[in-house]
PDB file of C-alpha atoms in Angstrom:
ATOM      1  CA  MET A   1      21.092  19.766  -1.115  1.00  0.00           C
ATOM      2  CA  ALA A   2      18.683  20.573  -3.662  1.00  0.00           C
ATOM      3  CA  ASN A   3      16.595  23.978  -4.170  1.00  0.00           C
ATOM      4  CA  LEU A   4      13.046  21.380  -3.629  1.00  0.00           C
ATOM      5  CA  GLN A   5      10.510  23.071  -1.204  1.00  0.00           C
ATOM      6  CA  ALA A   6      10.812  20.776   2.008  1.00  0.00           C
ATOM      7  CA  VAL A   7       8.148  19.431   3.968  1.00  0.00           C
ATOM      8  CA  THR A   8       7.887  17.959   7.739  1.00  0.00           C
ATOM      9  CA  ASP A   9       5.802  15.545   9.798  1.00  0.00           C
ATOM     10  CA  ALA A  10       3.592  18.282  10.000  1.00  0.00           C
ATOM     11  CA  ASP A  11       2.452  19.125   6.492  1.00  0.00           C
ATOM     12  CA  PHE A  12       3.446  15.272   4.476  1.00  0.00           C
ATOM     13  CA  GLU A  13      -0.190  15.227   4.164  1.00  0.00           C
ATOM     14  CA  ALA A  14      -1.450  18.158   3.067  1.00  0.00           C
ATOM     15  CA  GLU A  15       1.643  19.149   1.116  1.00  0.00           C
ATOM     16  CA  VAL A  16       1.942  15.578  -0.731  1.00  0.00           C
ATOM     17  CA  LEU A  17      -0.896  12.963   0.441  1.00  0.00           C
ATOM     18  CA  LYS A  18      -3.220  16.137  -0.840  1.00  0.00           C
ATOM     19  CA  SER A  19      -1.678  17.048  -3.976  1.00  0.00           C
ATOM     20  CA  GLU A  20      -4.044  17.376  -6.772  1.00  0.00           C
ATOM     21  CA  THR A  21      -0.621  16.453  -8.973  1.00  0.00           C
ATOM     22  CA  PRO A  22       1.849  13.502  -8.524  1.00  0.00           C
ATOM     23  CA  VAL A  23       4.410  14.227  -5.838  1.00  0.00           C
ATOM     24  CA  LEU A  24       8.044  12.928  -5.851  1.00  0.00           C
ATOM     25  CA  VAL A  25       9.453  13.365  -1.745  1.00  0.00           C
ATOM     26  CA  ASP A  26      12.903  12.496  -1.752  1.00  0.00           C
ATOM     27  CA  PHE A  27      13.985  11.402   1.223  1.00  0.00           C
ATOM     28  CA  TRP A  28      17.352  12.059   2.622  1.00  0.00           C
ATOM     29  CA  ALA A  29      19.533  13.346   5.149  1.00  0.00           C
ATOM     30  CA  GLU A  30      22.703  16.022   5.585  1.00  0.00           C
ATOM     31  CA  TRP A  31      25.487  13.143   6.329  1.00  0.00           C
ATOM     32  CA  CYS A  32      23.801  11.216   3.449  1.00  0.00           C
ATOM     33  CA  GLY A  33      26.712  11.614   0.387  1.00  0.00           C
ATOM     34  CA  PRO A  34      24.592   9.715  -2.523  1.00  0.00           C
ATOM     35  CA  CYS A  35      21.678  12.037  -1.210  1.00  0.00           C
ATOM     36  CA  ARG A  36      23.980  14.852  -2.205  1.00  0.00           C
ATOM     37  CA  GLN A  37      24.878  13.381  -5.142  1.00  0.00           C
ATOM     38  CA  VAL A  38      21.131  12.794  -6.470  1.00  0.00           C
ATOM     39  CA  ALA A  39      19.845  16.288  -5.760  1.00  0.00           C
ATOM     40  CA  PRO A  40      20.914  18.280  -8.696  1.00  0.00           C
ATOM     41  CA  ILE A  41      19.255  15.746 -10.566  1.00  0.00           C
ATOM     42  CA  LEU A  42      16.194  16.399  -8.496  1.00  0.00           C
ATOM     43  CA  ASP A  43      16.369  20.017  -9.513  1.00  0.00           C
ATOM     44  CA  GLU A  44      16.903  19.803 -12.977  1.00  0.00           C
ATOM     45  CA  ILE A  45      14.079  16.711 -13.225  1.00  0.00           C
ATOM     46  CA  ALA A  46      11.516  19.481 -11.153  1.00  0.00           C
ATOM     47  CA  THR A  47      11.903  22.222 -13.535  1.00  0.00           C
ATOM     48  CA  GLU A  48      11.654  19.989 -16.669  1.00  0.00           C
ATOM     49  CA  HIS A  49       8.656  18.435 -15.780  1.00  0.00           C
ATOM     50  CA  ALA A  50       6.979  20.797 -12.962  1.00  0.00           C
ATOM     51  CA  ASP A  51       3.750  20.608 -14.760  1.00  0.00           C
ATOM     52  CA  LYS A  52       3.356  17.252 -14.744  1.00  0.00           C
ATOM     53  CA  LEU A  53       5.684  16.168 -11.363  1.00  0.00           C
ATOM     54  CA  ARG A  54       6.202  17.925  -8.218  1.00  0.00           C
ATOM     55  CA  LEU A  55       9.418  17.521  -6.367  1.00  0.00           C
ATOM     56  CA  VAL A  56       9.787  17.774  -2.719  1.00  0.00           C
ATOM     57  CA  LYS A  57      12.443  16.865   0.222  1.00  0.00           C
ATOM     58  CA  LEU A  58      11.851  15.117   3.320  1.00  0.00           C
ATOM     59  CA  ASN A  59      15.113  14.898   6.059  1.00  0.00           C
ATOM     60  CA  VAL A  60      14.658  11.596   8.297  1.00  0.00           C
ATOM     61  CA  ASP A  61      16.568  12.868  11.093  1.00  0.00           C
ATOM     62  CA  GLU A  62      14.340  15.642  11.428  1.00  0.00           C
ATOM     63  CA  ASN A  63      11.154  13.834  10.450  1.00  0.00           C
ATOM     64  CA  PRO A  64      11.006  10.273  11.593  1.00  0.00           C
ATOM     65  CA  VAL A  65       7.065   9.918  12.110  1.00  0.00           C
ATOM     66  CA  THR A  66       7.115  10.000   7.945  1.00  0.00           C
ATOM     67  CA  ALA A  67       9.689   8.252   7.157  1.00  0.00           C
ATOM     68  CA  ALA A  68       9.286   5.458   9.803  1.00  0.00           C
ATOM     69  CA  ALA A  69       5.339   5.543   8.583  1.00  0.00           C
ATOM     70  CA  TYR A  70       6.409   4.855   4.690  1.00  0.00           C
ATOM     71  CA  ARG A  71       9.165   2.306   6.085  1.00  0.00           C
ATOM     72  CA  VAL A  72      11.922   4.082   4.858  1.00  0.00           C
ATOM     73  CA  THR A  73      15.184   2.510   5.589  1.00  0.00           C
ATOM     74  CA  GLY A  74      18.027   3.531   2.917  1.00  0.00           C
ATOM     75  CA  ILE A  75      18.444   6.724   1.734  1.00  0.00           C
ATOM     76  CA  PRO A  76      17.805   8.615  -0.575  1.00  0.00           C
ATOM     77  CA  THR A  77      14.874   7.036  -1.600  1.00  0.00           C
ATOM     78  CA  LEU A  78      12.179   8.543  -4.150  1.00  0.00           C
ATOM     79  CA  ASN A  79       9.044   7.530  -3.116  1.00  0.00           C
ATOM     80  CA  VAL A  80       6.042   9.421  -6.173  1.00  0.00           C
ATOM     81  CA  TYR A  81       2.613   9.773  -3.850  1.00  0.00           C
ATOM     82  CA  GLN A  82      -0.476  10.039  -6.556  1.00  0.00           C
ATOM     83  CA  ASN A  83      -3.998  10.056  -5.016  1.00  0.00           C
ATOM     84  CA  GLY A  84      -2.247   9.459  -1.639  1.00  0.00           C
ATOM     85  CA  GLU A  85      -0.707   6.413  -2.369  1.00  0.00           C
ATOM     86  CA  VAL A  86       2.536   5.339  -2.820  1.00  0.00           C
ATOM     87  CA  VAL A  87       2.686   4.377  -6.820  1.00  0.00           C
ATOM     88  CA  LYS A  88       6.718   3.873  -6.848  1.00  0.00           C
ATOM     89  CA  GLN A  89       9.661   4.067  -4.939  1.00  0.00           C
ATOM     90  CA  ILE A  90      13.064   4.106  -5.952  1.00  0.00           C
ATOM     91  CA  VAL A  91      15.941   3.127  -3.951  1.00  0.00           C
ATOM     92  CA  GLY A  92      19.637   4.793  -4.021  1.00  0.00           C
ATOM     93  CA  ALA A  93      21.004   7.477  -6.175  1.00  0.00           C
ATOM     94  CA  LYS A  94      20.643   6.629  -9.746  1.00  0.00           C
ATOM     95  CA  PRO A  95      21.667   8.933 -12.859  1.00  0.00           C
ATOM     96  CA  LYS A  96      19.186  10.790 -14.449  1.00  0.00           C
ATOM     97  CA  ALA A  97      17.880   8.514 -17.684  1.00  0.00           C
ATOM     98  CA  ALA A  98      17.629   6.298 -15.134  1.00  0.00           C
ATOM     99  CA  LEU A  99      15.442   7.834 -13.180  1.00  0.00           C
ATOM    100  CA  LEU A 100      13.729   9.227 -15.930  1.00  0.00           C
ATOM    101  CA  ARG A 101      12.875   6.040 -17.099  1.00  0.00           C
ATOM    102  CA  GLU A 102      11.502   4.842 -14.002  1.00  0.00           C
ATOM    103  CA  LEU A 103       9.494   8.306 -14.086  1.00  0.00           C
ATOM    104  CA  ALA A 104       8.246   7.670 -17.619  1.00  0.00           C
ATOM    105  CA  ASP A 105       4.673   6.057 -16.719  1.00  0.00           C
ATOM    106  CA  ILE A 106       4.147   9.380 -14.263  1.00  0.00           C
ATOM    107  CA  ILE A 107       5.958  12.002 -16.465  1.00  0.00           C
ATOM    108  CA  GLY A 108       4.971  10.709 -20.240  1.00  0.00           C
TER     109      GLY A 108
END
C-alpha cells in the first residue's frame, strides 16, 4: 500500500476536515486490487505536490463510519476535502495523467 499517512474514523475530523491545506483521502481496502494499482501513483503525486495538496488513506474495512458518512460505495474512491467539504470525488483507479487532470484546479 502507499506510504501515505493513515487516517481513521477517530482522527478524520482533525486530520482532514480541519486541515488548512486541501486533503485527498484515498478510501481503500487491503483486498482491493485497483487500490494497490493506484497506490504508487498517489505516492508520486503526494511527493510532487506536497506544497499544495496533502494525501492520506483511510481503510474502509477498519473505518466504516467515515466511509458510510461520505457514501463511499466503491473503492478506490479519492475524495478531495477543502475547508471541511468534499470539493472533488474520483471513483476508480486511473492513470497518473488522468488524476493530475482531475486535480489541476487544486494543484495548479
